[in-house]
Amino acid sequence: MLPPPAPPSSLPRRRRVLVIGAGFAGAHLAIDLAARGGLDVTLVDRKPYFEVVFANARALVEPAVCERSVIGVEELKPHGTFVCGEVVSLTDREAALADGRKLPFDYAAVCTGSAQALWKGDARGVGERREELRAQHAALRAAPAVVVVGGGPLGVELAGEILTDLPGKPVVVVHSGPRLLQDLPCRAGALARGWLEAHGCKVLLNDRVAAAAEPPGAAKGGEHGGGGIGQDGDGKSGGGGGARALRTERGEELPAGALLLWAVGARPATGFAAPALGGAVGEDGLIKVSGTLQVEGHPHIFALGDACSIPESKLAFLATGHAGVAARNIAALAAADAAADGGGGGGGAGAPQLAEWRPGMGLPRLMLVTVGRSWGITAIGSVAVGGWLASRVKSIAGFVEKTRRAVCAAP
């Protein structure tokens, strides 16, 4: 005769994993963990959709792109339970939402990306978000001129898209640094400036748009990842006739009524976690992590993607790599917990061996900056070359479809 089943209290408890943020790192992490089984996975985000954010520069000139780049969470592969809400505070064992709900966890991962990433609007649904992107395209077409604020990769790509798709529209790039693409090899900036100026763009270096024109809360400094549509000098949403001329801090006059495209000021969206994590959150907002992606002093909390301090470029494919390492480590820790409960789920005794992330996947730093549809800059380590390679490898349509195959149940 078979022995009677063990009472439920003797079974190992399923560990609860909370993934905060449904961007590249968060979505891939939740999908990976859910596929492993044996865990209660919860994915939380204030918006019920996943967005291929690096396609937004193209969507500005070709709005049909957003039909594929904005993806409802219901289209994702199994990812556990989705909760639509904004996390406003965090402890070592619980997250609190703006509406008062509490989400307890055994393990958590902060995957909240960067604030002000290119037009991450407040849309609360897929249709509303797509309409936002279409409205931005309409504003661009109606504007008499465009001022791109910031000469990092995003600013250069924006200018290239507009010059290619809307030839004849005046475009000015204003950059606070001494050269474009200043975090890449010197030649990269020279190549970018040469292409832009050859296509009619005016480039202003070591200068800023006057503070009066900045959108509320605009951050100065960083040139990567931030952005948005700003206003002209009269506080209108760009493109209005009769607006007074804008000026830079050095007195350069900018086109009246120009649409301002802000490509500066990105900052990790980690403020909600700072009180609980204390010194693990740096002044730059980055969360300090070990090679295992565990937060310093908080081994049950992980930080991935733009939110973490790993010294590497903040790129989608690297954030996806973080998700793979974090998933393996969370699963290993949860299995060890189960073994300690007496359920035998973790195999041998002792602390599990955790995987470590190698910054940049252990490769020389790589950056691809597309400038227009058929040209771009490839930077590897200290070398930069211009030509067709970057645009071929970084095909926006190709990347969107590749992403859909990775995260969607039915691409």
mmCIF file of N, CA and C in Angstrom, residues 52-158:
data_model
loop_
_atom_site.group_PDB
_atom_site.id
_atom_site.type_symbol
_atom_site.label_atom_id
_atom_site.label_comp_id
_atom_site.label_asym_id
_atom_site.label_seq_id
_atom_site.Cartn_x
_atom_site.Cartn_y
_atom_site.Cartn_z
ATOM 1 N N VAL A 52 9.347 48.309 -27.954
ATOM 2 C CA VAL A 52 10.690 48.245 -28.537
ATOM 3 C C VAL A 52 11.159 49.691 -28.669
ATOM 4 N N VAL A 53 11.719 50.229 -27.593
ATOM 5 C CA VAL A 53 11.935 51.675 -27.514
ATOM 6 C C VAL A 53 12.943 52.178 -28.534
ATOM 7 N N PHE A 54 13.898 51.349 -28.942
ATOM 8 C CA PHE A 54 14.876 51.869 -29.894
ATOM 9 C C PHE A 54 14.283 52.037 -31.288
ATOM 10 N N ALA A 55 13.046 51.615 -31.490
ATOM 11 C CA ALA A 55 12.369 51.847 -32.770
ATOM 12 C C ALA A 55 11.659 53.193 -32.808
ATOM 13 N N ASN A 56 11.630 53.929 -31.693
ATOM 14 C CA ASN A 56 10.833 55.148 -31.643
ATOM 15 C C ASN A 56 11.377 56.268 -32.513
ATOM 16 N N ALA A 57 12.696 56.319 -32.709
ATOM 17 C CA ALA A 57 13.240 57.330 -33.614
ATOM 18 C C ALA A 57 12.724 57.095 -35.033
ATOM 19 N N ARG A 58 12.638 55.839 -35.436
ATOM 20 C CA ARG A 58 12.086 55.523 -36.759
ATOM 21 C C ARG A 58 10.584 55.777 -36.785
ATOM 22 N N ALA A 59 9.884 55.448 -35.700
ATOM 23 C CA ALA A 59 8.437 55.672 -35.654
ATOM 24 C C ALA A 59 8.090 57.145 -35.787
ATOM 25 N N LEU A 60 9.002 58.022 -35.389
ATOM 26 C CA LEU A 60 8.750 59.457 -35.513
ATOM 27 C C LEU A 60 8.560 59.861 -36.970
ATOM 28 N N VAL A 61 9.299 59.232 -37.885
ATOM 29 C CA VAL A 61 9.168 59.562 -39.304
ATOM 30 C C VAL A 61 8.341 58.526 -40.058
ATOM 31 N N GLU A 62 8.157 57.351 -39.476
ATOM 32 C CA GLU A 62 7.397 56.269 -40.116
ATOM 33 C C GLU A 62 6.486 55.635 -39.064
ATOM 34 N N PRO A 63 5.347 56.268 -38.783
ATOM 35 C CA PRO A 63 4.525 55.831 -37.645
ATOM 36 C C PRO A 63 3.980 54.417 -37.751
ATOM 37 N N ALA A 64 3.949 53.841 -38.943
ATOM 38 C CA ALA A 64 3.460 52.466 -39.072
ATOM 39 C C ALA A 64 4.309 51.490 -38.263
ATOM 40 N N VAL A 65 5.543 51.876 -37.956
ATOM 41 C CA VAL A 65 6.426 51.011 -37.166
ATOM 42 C C VAL A 65 5.796 50.655 -35.827
ATOM 43 N N CYS A 66 5.049 51.595 -35.237
ATOM 44 C CA CYS A 66 4.516 51.354 -33.887
ATOM 45 C C CYS A 66 3.455 50.260 -33.859
ATOM 46 N N GLU A 67 2.909 49.877 -35.010
ATOM 47 C CA GLU A 67 1.947 48.776 -35.028
ATOM 48 C C GLU A 67 2.605 47.460 -34.618
ATOM 49 N N ARG A 68 3.919 47.380 -34.804
ATOM 50 C CA ARG A 68 4.647 46.167 -34.429
ATOM 51 C C ARG A 68 5.529 46.368 -33.199
ATOM 52 N N SER A 69 5.917 47.623 -32.921
ATOM 53 C CA SER A 69 6.874 47.864 -31.839
ATOM 54 C C SER A 69 6.221 48.057 -30.482
ATOM 55 N N VAL A 70 4.918 48.323 -30.442
ATOM 56 C CA VAL A 70 4.189 48.450 -29.177
ATOM 57 C C VAL A 70 3.358 47.183 -29.010
ATOM 58 N N ILE A 71 3.635 46.424 -27.963
ATOM 59 C CA ILE A 71 3.105 45.065 -27.811
ATOM 60 C C ILE A 71 2.372 44.944 -26.481
ATOM 61 N N GLY A 72 1.105 44.595 -26.519
ATOM 62 C CA GLY A 72 0.347 44.407 -25.286
ATOM 63 C C GLY A 72 0.870 43.232 -24.480
ATOM 64 N N VAL A 73 0.798 43.326 -23.162
ATOM 65 C CA VAL A 73 1.329 42.236 -22.332
ATOM 66 C C VAL A 73 0.596 40.926 -22.594
ATOM 67 N N GLU A 74 -0.651 41.020 -23.047
ATOM 68 C CA GLU A 74 -1.392 39.786 -23.323
ATOM 69 C C GLU A 74 -0.811 39.039 -24.520
ATOM 70 N N GLU A 75 0.017 39.718 -25.330
ATOM 71 C CA GLU A 75 0.658 39.074 -26.473
ATOM 72 C C GLU A 75 1.956 38.367 -26.087
ATOM 73 N N LEU A 76 2.472 38.628 -24.896
ATOM 74 C CA LEU A 76 3.751 38.050 -24.498
ATOM 75 C C LEU A 76 3.630 36.555 -24.227
ATOM 76 N N LYS A 77 4.756 35.879 -24.315
ATOM 77 C CA LYS A 77 4.814 34.490 -23.883
ATOM 78 C C LYS A 77 4.464 34.423 -22.396
ATOM 79 N N PRO A 78 4.101 33.225 -21.894
ATOM 80 C CA PRO A 78 3.774 33.122 -20.464
ATOM 81 C C PRO A 78 4.850 33.772 -19.598
ATOM 82 N N HIS A 79 4.400 34.637 -18.695
ATOM 83 C CA HIS A 79 5.332 35.426 -17.887
ATOM 84 C C HIS A 79 4.873 35.526 -16.434
ATOM 85 N N GLY A 80 4.033 34.596 -16.012
ATOM 86 C CA GLY A 80 3.498 34.646 -14.662
ATOM 87 C C GLY A 80 2.271 35.530 -14.608
ATOM 88 N N THR A 81 2.072 36.196 -13.495
ATOM 89 C CA THR A 81 0.934 37.092 -13.297
ATOM 90 C C THR A 81 1.363 38.520 -13.588
ATOM 91 N N PHE A 82 0.575 39.235 -14.390
ATOM 92 C CA PHE A 82 0.889 40.642 -14.658
ATOM 93 C C PHE A 82 0.034 41.533 -13.771
ATOM 94 N N VAL A 83 0.667 42.515 -13.151
ATOM 95 C CA VAL A 83 -0.023 43.511 -12.337
ATOM 96 C C VAL A 83 0.258 44.880 -12.934
ATOM 97 N N CYS A 84 -0.796 45.601 -13.282
ATOM 98 C CA CYS A 84 -0.636 46.949 -13.826
ATOM 99 C C CYS A 84 -0.669 47.933 -12.659
ATOM 100 N N GLY A 85 0.451 48.545 -12.381
ATOM 101 C CA GLY A 85 0.542 49.483 -11.274
ATOM 102 C C GLY A 85 1.941 50.056 -11.191
ATOM 103 N N GLU A 86 2.069 51.162 -10.477
ATOM 104 C CA GLU A 86 3.360 51.828 -10.334
ATOM 105 C C GLU A 86 3.942 51.540 -8.956
ATOM 106 N N VAL A 87 5.127 50.969 -8.930
ATOM 107 C CA VAL A 87 5.806 50.711 -7.662
ATOM 108 C C VAL A 87 6.367 52.028 -7.132
ATOM 109 N N VAL A 88 5.988 52.377 -5.904
ATOM 110 C CA VAL A 88 6.427 53.652 -5.320
ATOM 111 C C VAL A 88 7.391 53.463 -4.156
ATOM 112 N N SER A 89 7.469 52.254 -3.607
ATOM 113 C CA SER A 89 8.440 52.006 -2.541
ATOM 114 C C SER A 89 8.762 50.525 -2.486
ATOM 115 N N LEU A 90 9.898 50.232 -1.866
ATOM 116 C CA LEU A 90 10.408 48.865 -1.853
ATOM 117 C C LEU A 90 11.078 48.595 -0.515
ATOM 118 N N THR A 91 10.850 47.406 0.021
ATOM 119 C CA THR A 91 11.621 46.919 1.164
ATOM 120 C C THR A 91 12.311 45.633 0.727
ATOM 121 N N ASP A 92 12.974 44.966 1.650
ATOM 122 C CA ASP A 92 13.644 43.713 1.298
ATOM 123 C C ASP A 92 12.670 42.582 1.019
ATOM 124 N N ARG A 93 11.399 42.760 1.329
ATOM 125 C CA ARG A 93 10.445 41.663 1.160
ATOM 126 C C ARG A 93 9.116 42.083 0.561
ATOM 127 N N GLU A 94 8.961 43.369 0.192
ATOM 128 C CA GLU A 94 7.646 43.812 -0.259
ATOM 129 C C GLU A 94 7.780 45.074 -1.099
ATOM 130 N N ALA A 95 6.934 45.172 -2.125
ATOM 131 C CA ALA A 95 6.838 46.393 -2.920
ATOM 132 C C ALA A 95 5.452 46.981 -2.729
ATOM 133 N N ALA A 96 5.381 48.301 -2.648
ATOM 134 C CA ALA A 96 4.104 48.992 -2.496
ATOM 135 C C ALA A 96 3.779 49.736 -3.779
ATOM 136 N N LEU A 97 2.509 49.647 -4.208
ATOM 137 C CA LEU A 97 2.055 50.332 -5.405
ATOM 138 C C LEU A 97 1.397 51.652 -5.041
ATOM 139 N N ALA A 98 1.277 52.521 -6.039
ATOM 140 C CA ALA A 98 0.698 53.843 -5.813
ATOM 141 C C ALA A 98 -0.734 53.761 -5.308
ATOM 142 N N ASP A 99 -1.460 52.708 -5.678
ATOM 143 C CA ASP A 99 -2.857 52.578 -5.252
ATOM 144 C C ASP A 99 -3.000 51.882 -3.897
ATOM 145 N N GLY A 100 -1.890 51.618 -3.231
ATOM 146 C CA GLY A 100 -1.937 51.022 -1.902
ATOM 147 C C GLY A 100 -1.744 49.522 -1.855
ATOM 148 N N ARG A 101 -1.797 48.850 -2.990
ATOM 149 C CA ARG A 101 -1.596 47.407 -2.992
ATOM 150 C C ARG A 101 -0.160 47.068 -2.596
ATOM 151 N N LYS A 102 0.021 45.905 -1.997
ATOM 152 C CA LYS A 102 1.341 45.421 -1.602
ATOM 153 C C LYS A 102 1.637 44.117 -2.335
ATOM 154 N N LEU A 103 2.869 43.980 -2.790
ATOM 155 C CA LEU A 103 3.299 42.778 -3.503
ATOM 156 C C LEU A 103 4.470 42.157 -2.744
ATOM 157 N N PRO A 104 4.199 41.131 -1.923
ATOM 158 C CA PRO A 104 5.284 40.472 -1.188
ATOM 159 C C PRO A 104 6.114 39.594 -2.123
ATOM 160 N N PHE A 105 7.371 39.392 -1.780
ATOM 161 C CA PHE A 105 8.234 38.568 -2.625
ATOM 162 C C PHE A 105 9.319 37.912 -1.776
ATOM 163 N N ASP A 106 9.882 36.860 -2.348
ATOM 164 C CA ASP A 106 11.089 36.251 -1.792
ATOM 165 C C ASP A 106 12.325 36.767 -2.519
ATOM 166 N N TYR A 107 12.148 36.997 -3.829
ATOM 167 C CA TYR A 107 13.205 37.577 -4.650
ATOM 168 C C TYR A 107 12.571 38.642 -5.538
ATOM 169 N N ALA A 108 13.322 39.708 -5.783
ATOM 170 C CA ALA A 108 12.820 40.772 -6.653
ATOM 171 C C ALA A 108 13.920 41.189 -7.612
ATOM 172 N N ALA A 109 13.513 41.737 -8.747
ATOM 173 C CA ALA A 109 14.457 42.267 -9.725
ATOM 174 C C ALA A 109 13.977 43.640 -10.165
ATOM 175 N N VAL A 110 14.845 44.633 -10.024
ATOM 176 C CA VAL A 110 14.531 45.997 -10.453
ATOM 177 C C VAL A 110 14.970 46.138 -11.907
ATOM 178 N N CYS A 111 13.991 46.275 -12.795
ATOM 179 C CA CYS A 111 14.243 46.340 -14.244
ATOM 180 C C CYS A 111 13.511 47.549 -14.827
ATOM 181 N N THR A 112 13.618 48.682 -14.158
ATOM 182 C CA THR A 112 12.784 49.838 -14.478
ATOM 183 C C THR A 112 13.362 50.756 -15.537
ATOM 184 N N GLY A 113 14.556 50.461 -16.057
ATOM 185 C CA GLY A 113 15.092 51.241 -17.154
ATOM 186 C C GLY A 113 15.419 52.670 -16.764
ATOM 187 N N SER A 114 15.367 53.557 -17.765
ATOM 188 C CA SER A 114 15.693 54.963 -17.566
ATOM 189 C C SER A 114 14.458 55.826 -17.680
ATOM 190 N N ALA A 115 14.372 56.828 -16.821
ATOM 191 C CA ALA A 115 13.310 57.822 -16.946
ATOM 192 C C ALA A 115 13.600 58.680 -18.169
ATOM 193 N N GLN A 116 12.572 59.179 -18.796
ATOM 194 C CA GLN A 116 12.655 60.049 -19.961
ATOM 195 C C GLN A 116 13.227 59.353 -21.185
ATOM 196 N N ALA A 117 13.273 58.017 -21.192
ATOM 197 C CA ALA A 117 13.706 57.365 -22.418
ATOM 198 C C ALA A 117 12.743 57.781 -23.517
ATOM 199 N N LEU A 118 13.232 57.790 -24.749
ATOM 200 C CA LEU A 118 12.553 58.471 -25.850
ATOM 201 C C LEU A 118 11.048 58.265 -25.860
ATOM 202 N N TRP A 119 10.337 59.285 -25.429
ATOM 203 C CA TRP A 119 8.882 59.313 -25.471
ATOM 204 C C TRP A 119 8.242 58.103 -24.823
ATOM 205 N N LYS A 120 8.751 57.710 -23.672
ATOM 206 C CA LYS A 120 8.014 56.741 -22.861
ATOM 207 C C LYS A 120 6.894 57.519 -22.196
ATOM 208 N N GLY A 121 5.797 57.685 -22.906
ATOM 209 C CA GLY A 121 4.717 58.527 -22.418
ATOM 210 C C GLY A 121 3.924 57.884 -21.305
ATOM 211 N N ASP A 122 2.841 58.538 -20.956
ATOM 212 C CA ASP A 122 1.978 58.058 -19.881
ATOM 213 C C ASP A 122 0.777 57.288 -20.410
ATOM 214 N N ALA A 123 0.818 56.879 -21.663
ATOM 215 C CA ALA A 123 -0.305 56.142 -22.239
ATOM 216 C C ALA A 123 -0.594 54.900 -21.416
ATOM 217 N N ARG A 124 -1.880 54.626 -21.200
ATOM 218 C CA ARG A 124 -2.279 53.503 -20.357
ATOM 219 C C ARG A 124 -2.759 52.300 -21.150
ATOM 220 N N GLY A 125 -2.555 52.318 -22.453
ATOM 221 C CA GLY A 125 -2.950 51.184 -23.260
ATOM 222 C C GLY A 125 -2.216 51.184 -24.582
ATOM 223 N N VAL A 126 -2.257 50.058 -25.287
ATOM 224 C CA VAL A 126 -1.547 49.922 -26.550
ATOM 225 C C VAL A 126 -2.054 50.928 -27.575
ATOM 226 N N GLY A 127 -3.376 51.010 -27.734
ATOM 227 C CA GLY A 127 -3.934 51.926 -28.714
ATOM 228 C C GLY A 127 -3.582 53.368 -28.420
ATOM 229 N N GLU A 128 -3.641 53.743 -27.151
ATOM 230 C CA GLU A 128 -3.316 55.119 -26.764
ATOM 231 C C GLU A 128 -1.845 55.424 -27.028
ATOM 232 N N ARG A 129 -0.972 54.454 -26.763
ATOM 233 C CA ARG A 129 0.455 54.672 -27.002
ATOM 234 C C ARG A 129 0.739 54.829 -28.489
ATOM 235 N N ARG A 130 0.123 54.000 -29.307
ATOM 236 C CA ARG A 130 0.332 54.128 -30.748
ATOM 237 C C ARG A 130 -0.173 55.473 -31.242
ATOM 238 N N GLU A 131 -1.285 55.940 -30.678
ATOM 239 C CA GLU A 131 -1.818 57.238 -31.074
ATOM 240 C C GLU A 131 -0.866 58.357 -30.667
ATOM 241 N N GLU A 132 -0.224 58.229 -29.515
ATOM 242 C CA GLU A 132 0.789 59.208 -29.097
ATOM 243 C C GLU A 132 1.896 59.314 -30.139
ATOM 244 N N LEU A 133 2.386 58.169 -30.587
ATOM 245 C CA LEU A 133 3.472 58.168 -31.559
ATOM 246 C C LEU A 133 3.023 58.757 -32.890
ATOM 247 N N ARG A 134 1.791 58.483 -33.294
ATOM 248 C CA ARG A 134 1.281 59.081 -34.533
ATOM 249 C C ARG A 134 1.164 60.596 -34.393
ATOM 250 N N ALA A 135 0.743 61.056 -33.222
ATOM 251 C CA ALA A 135 0.618 62.498 -32.997
ATOM 252 C C ALA A 135 1.985 63.175 -33.046
ATOM 253 N N GLN A 136 3.010 62.505 -32.550
ATOM 254 C CA GLN A 136 4.355 63.066 -32.611
ATOM 255 C C GLN A 136 4.832 63.169 -34.057
ATOM 256 N N HIS A 137 4.481 62.182 -34.867
ATOM 257 C CA HIS A 137 4.815 62.246 -36.291
ATOM 258 C C HIS A 137 4.113 63.428 -36.950
ATOM 259 N N ALA A 138 2.840 63.623 -36.631
ATOM 260 C CA ALA A 138 2.095 64.743 -37.210
ATOM 261 C C ALA A 138 2.709 66.075 -36.795
ATOM 262 N N ALA A 139 3.129 66.187 -35.529
ATOM 263 C CA ALA A 139 3.761 67.423 -35.061
ATOM 264 C C ALA A 139 5.065 67.676 -35.802
ATOM 265 N N LEU A 140 5.807 66.616 -36.066
ATOM 266 C CA LEU A 140 7.056 66.759 -36.808
ATOM 267 C C LEU A 140 6.802 67.266 -38.215
ATOM 268 N N ARG A 141 5.839 66.672 -38.902
ATOM 269 C CA ARG A 141 5.559 67.079 -40.277
ATOM 270 C C ARG A 141 5.075 68.526 -40.340
ATOM 271 N N ALA A 142 4.323 68.953 -39.330
ATOM 272 C CA ALA A 142 3.776 70.310 -39.337
ATOM 273 C C ALA A 142 4.797 71.363 -38.945
ATOM 274 N N ALA A 143 5.848 70.972 -38.260
ATOM 275 C CA ALA A 143 6.819 71.942 -37.757
ATOM 276 C C ALA A 143 7.619 72.563 -38.899
ATOM 277 N N PRO A 144 7.877 73.880 -38.825
ATOM 278 C CA PRO A 144 8.683 74.521 -39.867
ATOM 279 C C PRO A 144 10.155 74.153 -39.781
ATOM 280 N N ALA A 145 10.604 73.702 -38.624
ATOM 281 C CA ALA A 145 12.004 73.336 -38.423
ATOM 282 C C ALA A 145 12.090 72.448 -37.188
ATOM 283 N N VAL A 146 13.242 71.826 -37.020
ATOM 284 C CA VAL A 146 13.453 70.920 -35.890
ATOM 285 C C VAL A 146 14.782 71.253 -35.225
ATOM 286 N N VAL A 147 14.775 71.289 -33.894
ATOM 287 C CA VAL A 147 16.006 71.416 -33.115
ATOM 288 C C VAL A 147 16.155 70.147 -32.285
ATOM 289 N N VAL A 148 17.212 69.397 -32.537
ATOM 290 C CA VAL A 148 17.517 68.195 -31.763
ATOM 291 C C VAL A 148 18.496 68.595 -30.668
ATOM 292 N N VAL A 149 18.102 68.401 -29.428
ATOM 293 C CA VAL A 149 18.931 68.796 -28.288
ATOM 294 C C VAL A 149 19.665 67.569 -27.775
ATOM 295 N N GLY A 150 20.960 67.517 -28.018
ATOM 296 C CA GLY A 150 21.771 66.375 -27.611
ATOM 297 C C GLY A 150 22.412 65.712 -28.813
ATOM 298 N N GLY A 151 23.708 65.512 -28.741
ATOM 299 C CA GLY A 151 24.439 64.917 -29.859
ATOM 300 C C GLY A 151 25.034 63.567 -29.537
ATOM 301 N N GLY A 152 24.371 62.812 -28.658
ATOM 302 C CA GLY A 152 24.764 61.425 -28.432
ATOM 303 C C GLY A 152 24.164 60.538 -29.507
ATOM 304 N N PRO A 153 24.219 59.220 -29.335
ATOM 305 C CA PRO A 153 23.676 58.319 -30.354
ATOM 306 C C PRO A 153 22.225 58.599 -30.705
ATOM 307 N N LEU A 154 21.375 58.851 -29.707
ATOM 308 C CA LEU A 154 19.970 59.107 -29.989
ATOM 309 C C LEU A 154 19.788 60.374 -30.801
ATOM 310 N N GLY A 155 20.462 61.461 -30.402
ATOM 311 C CA GLY A 155 20.319 62.713 -31.128
ATOM 312 C C GLY A 155 20.786 62.606 -32.566
ATOM 313 N N VAL A 156 21.912 61.930 -32.780
ATOM 314 C CA VAL A 156 22.428 61.754 -34.139
ATOM 315 C C VAL A 156 21.465 60.914 -34.967
ATOM 316 N N GLU A 157 20.926 59.844 -34.380
ATOM 317 C CA GLU A 157 19.994 59.000 -35.125
ATOM 318 C C GLU A 157 18.711 59.753 -35.459
ATOM 319 N N LEU A 158 18.195 60.539 -34.520
ATOM 320 C CA LEU A 158 16.996 61.333 -34.793
ATOM 321 C C LEU A 158 17.228 62.279 -35.960
#
